[in-house]
Amino acid sequence: MEASRFGLRWFTPTREVPLCGHATLASAAVLFYIQKNSNSSLTFETLSGELYARLSGDHIVLDFPMHTSTPQDPQEVKELIKTAVGDLAIQDVRYSSATKKLLVRLCDTYNRSVLESLKPDTESLMKSDSTGKVAGLIITLKGNQNGNYDFYCRYFSPWYGIPEDPVTGSAHTVLGSYWSEQLGKKEMLSCQCSRRGGQLKISVRGDGRVDMAGQTVTVLSGNLML
């Protein structure tokens, strides 16, 4: 009988992290597509509890816990915000205590190109956080009504040795909750506007969890000698 339950841990160049969507997606892709695991669903035992992966057409759907955020006084993190976005107008600031992520929403009058143009110095980000409670910075923007995406985002985590993450499942456990509340929607399409970039289909559920669907491409394979 093929296994359907696996242990999974994630490490950045500097430390272990409690949740990583990209690496979970990659692990599921290897099991489904390369190892030809025939189970309809896979379970991963992690520091964030049990995570699930299943196939849906040409996508893999990840079933993750959803994390809420609460209003954050911008004055407490004003230096961090200034370092991240300069003099751009801010519409909202939230903090997720469960994930230690700070969410900064740019003013709705801006477009995607403004978010993409940001070039925060990640060393300065770390130095500018005086609270000691931030481990990741989400910068997000509402999507254009005439566009394909409900919201845009970028994610920075130099505190964990990641200057900028290309596409971040763990950040979307916070973003899914936030934008579902703001937009009054359960089904959303997100675009993470890093240099490499990517999109995620987000489904906010009523049981405190969120489904994230994405596609994978194998770019490298080989053998590791231990």
PDB file of N, CA and C in Angstrom, residues 25 29 33 54-61 201 213-217:
ATOM      1  N   LEU A  25       4.104  22.530  -1.725  1.00  0.00           N
ATOM      2  CA  LEU A  25       3.634  22.304  -3.090  1.00  0.00           C
ATOM      3  C   LEU A  25       4.639  21.455  -3.861  1.00  0.00           C
ATOM      4  N   ALA A  29       4.143  17.754  -5.420  1.00  0.00           N
ATOM      5  CA  ALA A  29       4.356  17.544  -6.857  1.00  0.00           C
ATOM      6  C   ALA A  29       5.279  16.356  -7.118  1.00  0.00           C
ATOM      7  N   TYR A  33       3.559  13.492  -9.140  1.00  0.00           N
ATOM      8  CA  TYR A  33       3.951  13.450 -10.544  1.00  0.00           C
ATOM      9  C   TYR A  33       5.175  12.582 -10.826  1.00  0.00           C
ATOM     10  N   ARG A  54      -4.039  17.789  -2.516  1.00  0.00           N
ATOM     11  CA  ARG A  54      -4.825  16.937  -3.414  1.00  0.00           C
ATOM     12  C   ARG A  54      -4.730  17.474  -4.831  1.00  0.00           C
ATOM     13  N   LEU A  55      -4.963  16.606  -5.799  1.00  0.00           N
ATOM     14  CA  LEU A  55      -4.952  17.003  -7.200  1.00  0.00           C
ATOM     15  C   LEU A  55      -6.321  17.530  -7.603  1.00  0.00           C
ATOM     16  N   SER A  56      -6.317  18.578  -8.435  1.00  0.00           N
ATOM     17  CA  SER A  56      -7.549  19.115  -8.994  1.00  0.00           C
ATOM     18  C   SER A  56      -7.242  19.586 -10.410  1.00  0.00           C
ATOM     19  N   GLY A  57      -7.486  18.728 -11.393  1.00  0.00           N
ATOM     20  CA  GLY A  57      -7.112  19.052 -12.759  1.00  0.00           C
ATOM     21  C   GLY A  57      -5.605  19.170 -12.882  1.00  0.00           C
ATOM     22  N   ASP A  58      -5.143  20.286 -13.442  1.00  0.00           N
ATOM     23  CA  ASP A  58      -3.699  20.500 -13.587  1.00  0.00           C
ATOM     24  C   ASP A  58      -3.128  21.328 -12.435  1.00  0.00           C
ATOM     25  N   HIS A  59      -3.882  21.447 -11.351  1.00  0.00           N
ATOM     26  CA  HIS A  59      -3.429  22.158 -10.156  1.00  0.00           C
ATOM     27  C   HIS A  59      -3.273  21.187  -8.985  1.00  0.00           C
ATOM     28  N   ILE A  60      -2.442  21.589  -8.037  1.00  0.00           N
ATOM     29  CA  ILE A  60      -2.380  20.926  -6.730  1.00  0.00           C
ATOM     30  C   ILE A  60      -2.994  21.886  -5.723  1.00  0.00           C
ATOM     31  N   VAL A  61      -3.941  21.390  -4.937  1.00  0.00           N
ATOM     32  CA  VAL A  61      -4.616  22.214  -3.936  1.00  0.00           C
ATOM     33  C   VAL A  61      -4.033  21.909  -2.567  1.00  0.00           C
ATOM     34  N   LYS A 201      -4.803  30.516  -6.629  1.00  0.00           N
ATOM     35  CA  LYS A 201      -6.250  30.509  -6.478  1.00  0.00           C
ATOM     36  C   LYS A 201      -6.558  30.273  -5.008  1.00  0.00           C
ATOM     37  N   ALA A 213      -4.556  26.826  -4.562  1.00  0.00           N
ATOM     38  CA  ALA A 213      -4.281  25.996  -5.729  1.00  0.00           C
ATOM     39  C   ALA A 213      -3.211  26.635  -6.593  1.00  0.00           C
ATOM     40  N   GLY A 214      -2.227  25.820  -6.983  1.00  0.00           N
ATOM     41  CA  GLY A 214      -1.159  26.310  -7.835  1.00  0.00           C
ATOM     42  C   GLY A 214      -0.638  25.214  -8.740  1.00  0.00           C
ATOM     43  N   GLN A 215       0.180  25.604  -9.689  1.00  0.00           N
ATOM     44  CA  GLN A 215       0.782  24.666 -10.623  1.00  0.00           C
ATOM     45  C   GLN A 215       2.285  24.595 -10.384  1.00  0.00           C
ATOM     46  N   THR A 216       2.900  23.530 -10.860  1.00  0.00           N
ATOM     47  CA  THR A 216       4.339  23.343 -10.655  1.00  0.00           C
ATOM     48  C   THR A 216       5.029  23.024 -11.976  1.00  0.00           C
ATOM     49  N   VAL A 217       6.322  23.352 -12.020  1.00  0.00           N
ATOM     50  CA  VAL A 217       7.176  23.009 -13.153  1.00  0.00           C
ATOM     51  C   VAL A 217       8.479  22.462 -12.582  1.00  0.00           C
TER      52      VAL A 217
END
